[in-house]
XYZ file of C-alpha atoms in Angstrom:
642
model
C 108.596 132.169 94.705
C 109.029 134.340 97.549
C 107.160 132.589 99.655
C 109.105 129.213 98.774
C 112.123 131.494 99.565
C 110.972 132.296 102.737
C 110.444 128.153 103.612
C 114.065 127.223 102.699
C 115.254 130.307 104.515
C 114.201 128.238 107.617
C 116.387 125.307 106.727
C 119.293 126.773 109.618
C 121.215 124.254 111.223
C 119.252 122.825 114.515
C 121.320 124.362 116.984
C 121.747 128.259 115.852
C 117.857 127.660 116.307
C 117.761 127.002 119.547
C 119.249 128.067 123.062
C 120.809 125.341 124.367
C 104.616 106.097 104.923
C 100.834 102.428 100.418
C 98.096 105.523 99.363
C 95.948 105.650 102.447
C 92.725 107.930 102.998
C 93.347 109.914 105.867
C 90.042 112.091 105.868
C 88.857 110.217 108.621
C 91.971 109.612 110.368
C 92.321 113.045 110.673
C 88.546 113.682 111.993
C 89.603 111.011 114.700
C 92.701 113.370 115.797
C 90.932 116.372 115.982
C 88.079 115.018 117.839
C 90.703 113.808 120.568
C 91.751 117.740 120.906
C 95.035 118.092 118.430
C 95.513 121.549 116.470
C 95.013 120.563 112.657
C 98.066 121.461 111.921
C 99.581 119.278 114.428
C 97.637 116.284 113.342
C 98.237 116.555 109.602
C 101.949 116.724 110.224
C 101.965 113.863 112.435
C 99.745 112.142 109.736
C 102.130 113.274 106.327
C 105.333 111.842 108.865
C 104.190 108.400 109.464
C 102.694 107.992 105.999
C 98.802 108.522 106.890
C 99.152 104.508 108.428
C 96.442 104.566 111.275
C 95.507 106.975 113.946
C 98.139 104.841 116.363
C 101.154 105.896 114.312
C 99.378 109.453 114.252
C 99.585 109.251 118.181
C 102.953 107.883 118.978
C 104.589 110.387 117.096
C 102.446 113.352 118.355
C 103.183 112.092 122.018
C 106.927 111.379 121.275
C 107.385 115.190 119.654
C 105.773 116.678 122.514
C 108.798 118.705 123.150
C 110.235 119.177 119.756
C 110.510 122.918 119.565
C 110.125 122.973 115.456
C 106.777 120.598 116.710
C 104.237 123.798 115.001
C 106.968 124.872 112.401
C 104.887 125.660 109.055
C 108.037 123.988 106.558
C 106.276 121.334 104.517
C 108.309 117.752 103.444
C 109.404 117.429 100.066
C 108.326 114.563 97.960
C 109.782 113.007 95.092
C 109.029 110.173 92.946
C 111.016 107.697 92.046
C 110.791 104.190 89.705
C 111.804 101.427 91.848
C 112.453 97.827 90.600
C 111.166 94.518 92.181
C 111.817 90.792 91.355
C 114.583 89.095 89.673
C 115.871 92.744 88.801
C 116.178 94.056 92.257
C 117.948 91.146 93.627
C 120.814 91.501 91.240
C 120.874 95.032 92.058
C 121.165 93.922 95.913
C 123.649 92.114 95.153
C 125.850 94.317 93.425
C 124.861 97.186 96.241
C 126.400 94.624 98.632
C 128.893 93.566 97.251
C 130.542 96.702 96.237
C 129.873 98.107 99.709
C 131.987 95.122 100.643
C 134.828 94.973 98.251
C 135.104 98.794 97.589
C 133.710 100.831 100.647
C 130.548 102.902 100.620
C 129.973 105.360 97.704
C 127.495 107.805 97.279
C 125.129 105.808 95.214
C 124.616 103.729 98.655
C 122.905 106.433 100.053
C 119.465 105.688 98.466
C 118.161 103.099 97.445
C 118.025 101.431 93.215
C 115.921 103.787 91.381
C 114.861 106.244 88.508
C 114.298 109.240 89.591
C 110.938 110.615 87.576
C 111.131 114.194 89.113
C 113.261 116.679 90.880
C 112.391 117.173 94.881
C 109.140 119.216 95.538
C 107.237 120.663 98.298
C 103.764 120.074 99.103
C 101.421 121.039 101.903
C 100.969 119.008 105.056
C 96.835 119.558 103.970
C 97.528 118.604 100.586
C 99.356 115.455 100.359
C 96.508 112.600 100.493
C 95.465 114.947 97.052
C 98.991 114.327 95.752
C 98.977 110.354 96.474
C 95.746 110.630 94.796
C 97.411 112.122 92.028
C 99.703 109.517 92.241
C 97.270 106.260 92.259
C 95.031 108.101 89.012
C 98.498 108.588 86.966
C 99.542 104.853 87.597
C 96.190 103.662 86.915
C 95.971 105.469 83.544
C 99.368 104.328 82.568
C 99.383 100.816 83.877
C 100.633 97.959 80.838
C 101.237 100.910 78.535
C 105.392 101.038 79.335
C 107.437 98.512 77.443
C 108.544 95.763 79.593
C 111.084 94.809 80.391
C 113.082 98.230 80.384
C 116.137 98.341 78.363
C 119.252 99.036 80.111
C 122.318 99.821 79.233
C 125.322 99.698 81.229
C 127.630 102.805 80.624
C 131.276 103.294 83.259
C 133.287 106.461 83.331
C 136.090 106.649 85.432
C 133.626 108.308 88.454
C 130.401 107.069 87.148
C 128.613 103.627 86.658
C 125.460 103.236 85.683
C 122.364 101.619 83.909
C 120.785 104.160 81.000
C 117.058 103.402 79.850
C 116.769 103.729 75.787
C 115.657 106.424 74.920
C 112.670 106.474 73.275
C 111.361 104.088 76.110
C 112.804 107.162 78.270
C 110.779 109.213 76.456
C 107.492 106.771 77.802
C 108.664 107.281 81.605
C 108.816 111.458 81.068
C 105.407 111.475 79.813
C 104.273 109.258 82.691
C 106.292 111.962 84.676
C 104.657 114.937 83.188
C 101.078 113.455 83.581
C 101.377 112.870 87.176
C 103.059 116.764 86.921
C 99.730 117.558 85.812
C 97.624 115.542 88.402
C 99.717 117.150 91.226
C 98.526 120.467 90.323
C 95.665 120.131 89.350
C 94.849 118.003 92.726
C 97.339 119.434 95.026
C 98.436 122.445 93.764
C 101.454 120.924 93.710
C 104.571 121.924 91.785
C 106.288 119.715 90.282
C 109.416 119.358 87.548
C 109.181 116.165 85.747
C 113.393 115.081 84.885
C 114.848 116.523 82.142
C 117.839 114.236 82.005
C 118.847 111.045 80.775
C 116.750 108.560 83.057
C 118.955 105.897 84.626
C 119.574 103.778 87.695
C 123.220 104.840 89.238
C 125.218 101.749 90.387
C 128.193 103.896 91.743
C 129.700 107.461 91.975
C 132.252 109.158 94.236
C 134.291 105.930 94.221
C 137.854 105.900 94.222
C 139.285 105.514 90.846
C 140.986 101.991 92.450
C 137.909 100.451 92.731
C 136.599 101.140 88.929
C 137.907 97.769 88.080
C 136.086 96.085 90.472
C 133.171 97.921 90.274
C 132.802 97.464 86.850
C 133.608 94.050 87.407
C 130.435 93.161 89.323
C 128.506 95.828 87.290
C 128.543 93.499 83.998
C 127.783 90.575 85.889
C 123.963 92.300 86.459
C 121.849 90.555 83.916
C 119.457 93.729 83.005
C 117.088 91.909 80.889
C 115.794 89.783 83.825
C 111.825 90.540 84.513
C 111.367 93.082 86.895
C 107.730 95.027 88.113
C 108.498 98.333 88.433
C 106.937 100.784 90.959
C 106.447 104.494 90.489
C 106.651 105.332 94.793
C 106.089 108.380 95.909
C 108.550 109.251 98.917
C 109.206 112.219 101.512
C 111.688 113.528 103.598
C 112.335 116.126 105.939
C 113.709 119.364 104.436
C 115.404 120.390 107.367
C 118.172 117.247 107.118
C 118.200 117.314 103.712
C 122.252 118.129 104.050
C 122.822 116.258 107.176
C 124.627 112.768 107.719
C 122.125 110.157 109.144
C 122.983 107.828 111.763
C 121.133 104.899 113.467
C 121.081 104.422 117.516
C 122.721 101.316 117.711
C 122.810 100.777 121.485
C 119.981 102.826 124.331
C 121.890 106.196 126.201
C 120.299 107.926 129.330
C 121.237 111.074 129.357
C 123.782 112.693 132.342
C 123.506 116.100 131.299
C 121.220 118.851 130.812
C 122.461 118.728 127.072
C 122.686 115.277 126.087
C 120.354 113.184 123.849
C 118.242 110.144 125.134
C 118.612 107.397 122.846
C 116.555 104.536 121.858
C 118.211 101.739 119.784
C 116.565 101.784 116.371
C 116.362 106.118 116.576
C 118.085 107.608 113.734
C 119.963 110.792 114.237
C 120.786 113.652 111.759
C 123.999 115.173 112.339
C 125.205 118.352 110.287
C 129.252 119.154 110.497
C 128.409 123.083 111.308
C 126.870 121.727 114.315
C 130.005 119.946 115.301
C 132.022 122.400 116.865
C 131.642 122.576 120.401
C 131.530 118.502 120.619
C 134.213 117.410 122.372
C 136.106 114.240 120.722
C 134.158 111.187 120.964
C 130.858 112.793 121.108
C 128.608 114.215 118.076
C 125.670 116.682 118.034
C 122.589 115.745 116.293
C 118.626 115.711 116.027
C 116.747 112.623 117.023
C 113.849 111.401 113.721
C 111.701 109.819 116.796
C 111.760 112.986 118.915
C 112.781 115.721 117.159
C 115.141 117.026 120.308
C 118.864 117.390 120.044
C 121.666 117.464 121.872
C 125.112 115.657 122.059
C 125.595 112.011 122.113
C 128.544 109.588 122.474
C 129.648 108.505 118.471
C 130.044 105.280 119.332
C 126.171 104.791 120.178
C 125.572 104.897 116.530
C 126.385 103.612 113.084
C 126.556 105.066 109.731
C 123.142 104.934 108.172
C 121.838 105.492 104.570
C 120.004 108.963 103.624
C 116.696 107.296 102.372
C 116.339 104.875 105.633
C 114.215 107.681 107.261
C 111.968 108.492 104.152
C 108.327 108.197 104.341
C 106.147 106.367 101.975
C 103.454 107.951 100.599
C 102.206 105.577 97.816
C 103.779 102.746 95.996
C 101.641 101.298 92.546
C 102.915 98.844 89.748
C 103.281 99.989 85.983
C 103.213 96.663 84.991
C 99.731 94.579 83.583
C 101.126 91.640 81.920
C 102.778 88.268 82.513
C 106.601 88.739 82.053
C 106.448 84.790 80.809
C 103.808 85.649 78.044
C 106.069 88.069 76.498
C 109.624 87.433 74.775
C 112.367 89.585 76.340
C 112.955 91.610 73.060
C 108.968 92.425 72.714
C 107.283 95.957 73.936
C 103.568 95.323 74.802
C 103.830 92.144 72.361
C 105.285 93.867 69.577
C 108.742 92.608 68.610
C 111.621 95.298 69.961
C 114.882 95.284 67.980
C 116.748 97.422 70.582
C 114.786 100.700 68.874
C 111.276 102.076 68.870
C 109.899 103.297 66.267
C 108.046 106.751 66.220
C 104.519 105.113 65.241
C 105.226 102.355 68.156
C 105.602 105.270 70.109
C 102.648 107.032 69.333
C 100.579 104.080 69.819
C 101.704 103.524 73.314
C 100.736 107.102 74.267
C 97.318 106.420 72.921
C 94.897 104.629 75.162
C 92.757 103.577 72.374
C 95.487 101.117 71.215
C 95.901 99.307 74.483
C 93.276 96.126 73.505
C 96.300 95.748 70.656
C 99.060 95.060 73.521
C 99.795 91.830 75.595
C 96.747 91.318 77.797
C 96.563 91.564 81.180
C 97.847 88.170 83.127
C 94.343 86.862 84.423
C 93.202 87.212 80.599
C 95.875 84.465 79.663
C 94.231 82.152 82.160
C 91.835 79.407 80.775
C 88.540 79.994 81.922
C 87.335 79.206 85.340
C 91.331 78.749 86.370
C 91.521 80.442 89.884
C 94.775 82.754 90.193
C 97.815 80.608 91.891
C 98.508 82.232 95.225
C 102.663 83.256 95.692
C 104.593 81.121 97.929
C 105.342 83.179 101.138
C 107.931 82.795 103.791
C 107.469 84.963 107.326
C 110.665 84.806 109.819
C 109.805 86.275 113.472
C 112.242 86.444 116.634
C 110.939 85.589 119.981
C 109.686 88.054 122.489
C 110.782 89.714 125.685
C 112.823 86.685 127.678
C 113.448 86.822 131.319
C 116.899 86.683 131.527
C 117.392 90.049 129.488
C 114.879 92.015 131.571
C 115.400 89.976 135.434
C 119.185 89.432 134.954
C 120.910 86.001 135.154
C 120.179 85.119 138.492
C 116.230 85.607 138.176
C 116.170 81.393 138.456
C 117.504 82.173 142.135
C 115.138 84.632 142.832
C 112.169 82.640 141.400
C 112.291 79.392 142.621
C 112.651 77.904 146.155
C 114.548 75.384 148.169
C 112.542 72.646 146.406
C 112.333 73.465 143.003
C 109.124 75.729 143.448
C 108.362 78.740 141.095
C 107.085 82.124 142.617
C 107.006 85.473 140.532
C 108.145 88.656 142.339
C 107.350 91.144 139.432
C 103.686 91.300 137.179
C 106.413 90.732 133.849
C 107.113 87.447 135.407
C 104.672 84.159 134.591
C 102.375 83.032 136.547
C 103.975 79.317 135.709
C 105.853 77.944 133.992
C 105.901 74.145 132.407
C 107.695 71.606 134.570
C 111.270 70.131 132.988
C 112.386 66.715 133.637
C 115.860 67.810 134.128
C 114.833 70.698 136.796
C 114.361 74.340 137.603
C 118.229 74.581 135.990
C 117.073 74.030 132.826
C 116.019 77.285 132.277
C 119.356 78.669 132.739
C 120.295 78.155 129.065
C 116.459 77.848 127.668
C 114.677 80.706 129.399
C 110.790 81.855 129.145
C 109.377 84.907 127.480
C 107.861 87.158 130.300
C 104.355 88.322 130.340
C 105.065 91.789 127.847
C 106.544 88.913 125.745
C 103.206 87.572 125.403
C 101.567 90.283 124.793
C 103.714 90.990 121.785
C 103.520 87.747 120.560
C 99.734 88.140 120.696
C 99.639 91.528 118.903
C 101.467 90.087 116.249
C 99.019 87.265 115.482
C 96.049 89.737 115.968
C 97.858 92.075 113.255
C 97.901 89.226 110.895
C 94.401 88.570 111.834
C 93.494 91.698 111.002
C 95.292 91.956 107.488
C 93.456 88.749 106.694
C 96.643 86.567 107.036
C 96.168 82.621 107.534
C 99.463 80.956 108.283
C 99.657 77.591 106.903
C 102.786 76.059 108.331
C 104.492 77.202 111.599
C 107.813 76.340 112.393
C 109.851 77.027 115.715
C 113.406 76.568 117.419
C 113.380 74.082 120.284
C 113.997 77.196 122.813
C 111.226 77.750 124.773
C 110.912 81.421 124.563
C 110.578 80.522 120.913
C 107.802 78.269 121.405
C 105.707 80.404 123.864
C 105.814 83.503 121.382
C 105.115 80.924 118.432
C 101.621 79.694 120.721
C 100.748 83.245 121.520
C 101.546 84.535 117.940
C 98.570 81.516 116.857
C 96.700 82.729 119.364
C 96.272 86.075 118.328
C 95.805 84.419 115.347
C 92.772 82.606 116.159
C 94.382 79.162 115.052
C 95.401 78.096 118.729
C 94.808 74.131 118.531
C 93.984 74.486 114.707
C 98.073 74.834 113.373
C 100.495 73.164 115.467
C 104.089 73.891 116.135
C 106.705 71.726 114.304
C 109.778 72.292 116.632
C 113.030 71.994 114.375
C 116.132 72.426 116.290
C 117.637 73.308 113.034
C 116.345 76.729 113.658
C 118.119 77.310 116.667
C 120.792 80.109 117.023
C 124.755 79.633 116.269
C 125.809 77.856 118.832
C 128.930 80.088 119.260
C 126.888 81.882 121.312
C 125.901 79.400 124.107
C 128.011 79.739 127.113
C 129.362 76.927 128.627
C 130.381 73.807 127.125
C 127.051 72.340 126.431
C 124.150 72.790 124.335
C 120.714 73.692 126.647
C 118.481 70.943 127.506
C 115.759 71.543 125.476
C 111.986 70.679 126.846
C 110.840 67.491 124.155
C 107.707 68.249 122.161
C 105.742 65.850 123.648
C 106.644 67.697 127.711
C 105.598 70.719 125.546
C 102.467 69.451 124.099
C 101.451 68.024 127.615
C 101.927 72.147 129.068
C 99.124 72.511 126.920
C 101.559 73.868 123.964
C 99.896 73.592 120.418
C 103.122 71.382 119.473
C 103.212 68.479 116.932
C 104.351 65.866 118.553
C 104.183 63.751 115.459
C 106.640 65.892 113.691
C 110.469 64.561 112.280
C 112.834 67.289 112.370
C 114.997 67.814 109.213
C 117.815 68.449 111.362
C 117.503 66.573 114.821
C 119.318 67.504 117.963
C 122.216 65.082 117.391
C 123.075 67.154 114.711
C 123.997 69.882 116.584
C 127.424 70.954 117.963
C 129.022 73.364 120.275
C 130.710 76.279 118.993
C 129.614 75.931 115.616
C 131.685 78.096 112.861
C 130.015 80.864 111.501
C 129.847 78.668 108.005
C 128.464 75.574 109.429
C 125.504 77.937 111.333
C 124.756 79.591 107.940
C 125.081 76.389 105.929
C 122.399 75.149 108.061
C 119.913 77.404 108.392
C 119.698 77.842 104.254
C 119.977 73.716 104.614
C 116.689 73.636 107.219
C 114.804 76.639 105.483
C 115.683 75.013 101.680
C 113.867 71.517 102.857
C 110.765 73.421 104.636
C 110.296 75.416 101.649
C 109.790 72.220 99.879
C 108.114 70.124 102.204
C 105.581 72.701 102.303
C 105.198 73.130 98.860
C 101.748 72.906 97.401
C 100.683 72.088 100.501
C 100.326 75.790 101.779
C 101.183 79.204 100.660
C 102.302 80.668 103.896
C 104.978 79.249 106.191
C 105.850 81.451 109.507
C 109.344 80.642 111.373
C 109.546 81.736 114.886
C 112.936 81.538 115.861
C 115.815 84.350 116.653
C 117.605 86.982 115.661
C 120.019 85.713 113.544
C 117.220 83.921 111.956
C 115.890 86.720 110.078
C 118.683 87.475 107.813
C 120.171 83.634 107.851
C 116.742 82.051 106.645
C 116.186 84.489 104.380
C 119.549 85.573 102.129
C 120.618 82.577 100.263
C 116.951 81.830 99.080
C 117.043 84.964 97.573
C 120.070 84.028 95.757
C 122.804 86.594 97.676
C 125.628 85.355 99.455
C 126.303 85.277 103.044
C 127.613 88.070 104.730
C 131.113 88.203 106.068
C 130.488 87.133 110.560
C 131.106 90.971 111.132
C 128.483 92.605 109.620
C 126.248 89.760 110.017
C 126.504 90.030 113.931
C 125.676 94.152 112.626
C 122.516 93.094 111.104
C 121.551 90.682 114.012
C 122.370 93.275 116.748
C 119.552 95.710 115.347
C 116.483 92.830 114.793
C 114.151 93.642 117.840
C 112.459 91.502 119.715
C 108.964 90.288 117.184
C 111.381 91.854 114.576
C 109.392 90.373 111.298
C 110.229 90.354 107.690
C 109.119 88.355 104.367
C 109.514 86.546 101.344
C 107.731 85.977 98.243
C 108.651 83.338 95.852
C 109.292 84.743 92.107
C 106.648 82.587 90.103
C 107.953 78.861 89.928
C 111.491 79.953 89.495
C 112.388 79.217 93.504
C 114.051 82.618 93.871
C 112.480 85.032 96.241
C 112.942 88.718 97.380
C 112.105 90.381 100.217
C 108.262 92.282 100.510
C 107.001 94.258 103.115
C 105.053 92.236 105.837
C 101.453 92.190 105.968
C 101.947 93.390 109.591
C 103.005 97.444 111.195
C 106.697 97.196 112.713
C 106.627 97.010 116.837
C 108.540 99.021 118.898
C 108.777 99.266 122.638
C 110.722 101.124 125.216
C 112.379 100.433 128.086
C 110.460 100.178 131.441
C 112.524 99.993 134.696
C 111.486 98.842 137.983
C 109.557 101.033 140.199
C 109.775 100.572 143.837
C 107.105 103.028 146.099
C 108.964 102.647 149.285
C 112.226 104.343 147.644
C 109.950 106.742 145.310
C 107.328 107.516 147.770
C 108.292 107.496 151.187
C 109.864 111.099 152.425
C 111.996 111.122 155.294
């Protein structure tokens, strides 16, 4: 213990300190890093932070902590596993997350994520933890189709507490899971861990003002808890040292303009303790950057509030569930009828491994023979690249094309050409280009999918152009350039409100595009045609219509592929995807919030629930993409001395 002591004795706030994420085998990820010259220690901490993905995640986050001063500090994460639910289940629990963050302010339960918490917070080892996801994968294995299914819930309210309680001798099945993997962390990782004593249960609210318990618990018995729902036993970490600390996300980039201010990059997040408050003048904060590990001060209005668990680190995520949630009534446990109590012989039997052949089989046994398994319906949604305008300015049409129309690049991130419009050169005012880094993203996009074995059936687009291009470079790095076209569906495009001007752009017609040599379906009939379209669109109508164009692509595509990739912007990612999952559109505020973070190649996706035409939100196939900002350089003004 004295030794553990010693560890959390290091947890000091930041500044007294100084003067001014699925399992993955990392054994030869590691071998990589210190062949290229990193201190072990180093390496494995770099490794533990980014979830053991790939030596490039190992990298970037060795090279962006060069000059974190706690970069060698011995403190180890702490880990914790918790039960999280998936399907049907989750979305209702979305729902109710959103909805009382919108009727009744944040609480505390908004902090982390749904979930039962299996164990208390432990430490582990940097050199230890691809032991403890180890542990983690031979516990789930051993356990997997032996908890009942579906859970049962029950909803309980106090006036500061809401919550959903599991029964509790099917509680009694999660602790024993619990004290297994206990076990396996020890015995693997000499890991410590305290399985949870108490009542396990999924909090829906706490810390709420006793106004909003009405309509709280309003919304709280509207959840229907008996829906089916996978659950995952995930294994997560976070850094000690902010365990206490408020975390915020960079909303908007800062370059520093003194000695003790923070750079920020939008995306960042940024823990910020109150001790550390007291020489910040009003408007500013002082905090510690997650992508850098440096602090300093920072202007608060740079950032938003963010939730605790946004900057946790996967470390292994595996289902409990082996059986079709169809094949068994909602009142059976493993087949057996369930009459809202388990008897002690029940519960005996599903400890036992020997009685397992006596439960509901596993789903692929309750196929008829030679019946292939029915692939899920998925649904990607990508925003364009890097477009001119942003990086050149507004006036890079002026500076690109001559007296008589002519295009000329003055800058390697510009295109070599560019495909001729009938209307002219002004055109691309309102419908710009990607630039060449655009391109390149695109590309690595498609090549990630390539590599995670991802054919997309169907691709869809916005009539911009800068959606198009990243679309035909994302198939590219694909592999399926000329083998998938590009159905251009101007129903895609972006509200409309934000157009300048009192005009929709002039968009390039699919058959100019296919004749640039642009993998485009010229054969294609849009489901909402550019006639359809209006200027200044209300935020209602914009919504209305993207659930309208991504409803009837969902079904035209139906049976005829199982994955569907939209290329079109921002907005697109969280307007495509919200109502199909059955949640109601955000009020314009904190939708423009959401929109404002999505990067450019920002990617997410959807899986449909069975047949039922509900889907939820999975993690891509794909790693996330971030880039930086790269200004100008100019070697007469840098270079030449006077």
């Amino acid at each position: 213990m004295a030794a553990k002591e010693d560890l959390y004795a290091k947890v000091t706030p930041r500044r007294q300190r100084q003067n001014r994420p699925s399992t993955v085998k990392h054994g030869s990820t590691l071998d990589v890093l210190l062949s290229m010259g990193f201190p072990k220690t180093r390496a494995l901490k770099a490794l533990v932070s980014t979830g053991g993905k790939n030596v490039q995640a190992a990298c970037d986050w060795l090279f962006s902590h060069v000059d974190d001063p706690f970069l060698d500090d011995p403190l180890p994460r702490e880990y914790v596993l918790y039960l999280r639910p998936s399907g049907p289940l989750l979305q209702q629990l979305s729902h109710f997350w959103q909805q009382s963050r919108l009727s009744c302010g944040k609480n505390k339960a908004h902090n982390i994520f749904p979930h039962i918490t299996l164990c208390q917070f432990f430490m582990c080892p940097d050199g230890k933890v691809e032991a403890l996801s180890e542990a983690l994968q031979s516990t789930a294995a051993k356990w997997k189709g032996r908890i009942p299914m579906p859970l049962p819930l029950e909803l309980y309210i106090s006036s500061s507490f809401i919550g959903l309680f599991v029964e509790e001798q099917v509680a009694e099945v999660l602790k024993h899971f619990a004290a297994d993997f206990a076990t396996e962390a020890a015995a693997k990782a000499d890991a410590h861990v305290e399985p949870h004593k108490k009542q396990l249960h999924v909090t829906l609210a706490y810390h709420f003002q006793a106004s909003h318990l009405a309509a709280l618990e309003k919304l709280a018995k509207n959840i229907q808890v008996s829906l089916a729902c996978d659950w995952l036993a995930v294994l997560f970490s976070r850094d000690i040292r902010f365990a206490n600390h408020e975390t915020l996300q960079v909303m908007y980039p800062y370059v520093p303009q003194n000695d003790d201010e923070l750079e920020l990059l939008t995306g960042d997040f940024i823990f910020m303790s109150p001790v550390e408050q007291s020489t910040a003048s009003e408007g500013w904060v002082y905090g510690t950057s997650l992508g850098t590990g440096l602090s300093g001060l920072l202007p608060e209005n740079y950032v938003s509030r963010a939730d605790e668990s946004d900057t946790w680190v996967v470390h292994g995520s595996h289902s409990i569930l082996n059986y079709s949630p169809s094949s068994c009534p909602s009142n059976t446990v493993g087949g057996l009828l369930f009459d809202g109590e388990l008897n002690n012989s029940l519960l005996d039997s599903l400890m036992d491994p020997s009685t397992l052949s006596g439960l509901c089989p596993p789903m692929q046994a309750l196929r008829p023979a030679g019946q292939a398994s029915l692939s899920k319906m998925r649904l990607f949604v990508c925003r364009h690249g890097e477009r001119m305008d942003v990086v050149f300015g507004k006036h890079w049409i002026a500076q690109c094309f001559d007296s008589k129309g002519r295009y000329f690049r003055s800058n390697l991130n510009m295109p070599t050409s560019l495909p001729p419009r009938s209307g002219g050169h002004r055109d691309y005012d309102k419908d710009c280009p990607i630039t060449v880094f655009g391109s390149t993203q695109a590309r690595l996009v498609g090549e990630a999918l390539l590599e995670s074995h991802t054919a997309v059936d169907f691709i869809y687009c916005s009539p911009s152009l800068r959606c198009v291009q990243t679309a035909q470079n994302i198939l590219q790095g694909l592999q399926q350039d000329g083998k998938t076209k590009i159905r251009v569906e101007p129903g895609l495009f972006e509200w409309t409100k934000w157009v300048s001007g009192t005009s929709l752009p002039t968009w390039i017609t699919p058959a100019d595009l296919a004749a640039a040599n642009l993998s485009v379906d010229t054969t294609y009939r849009p489901h909402i045609p550019v006639s359809k379209l209006t200027v200044s669109e209300s935020y209602e109508t914009y919504i209305s219509r993207s659930f309208q164009v991504t409803r009837e692509i969902l079904t035209e595509c139906k049976n005829m592929g199982n994955t569907i990739l939209i290329v079109a912007h921002a907005s697109s990612l969280e307007a495509c995807t919200r109502q199909i999952q059955g949640l109601s559109p955000q009020n314009s505020k904190d939708f423009v919030q959401v929109v404002r973070k999505i990067p450019y190649l920002g990617f997410c996706a959807c899986e449909e629930m069975g047949e039922t035409g509900v889907w939820h939100l999975v993690d891509p196939p794909i790693l996330p993409l971030t880039h930086g900002p790269n200004h100008s350089f100019n070697w007469r003004e840098m270079l030449i001395q006077d």
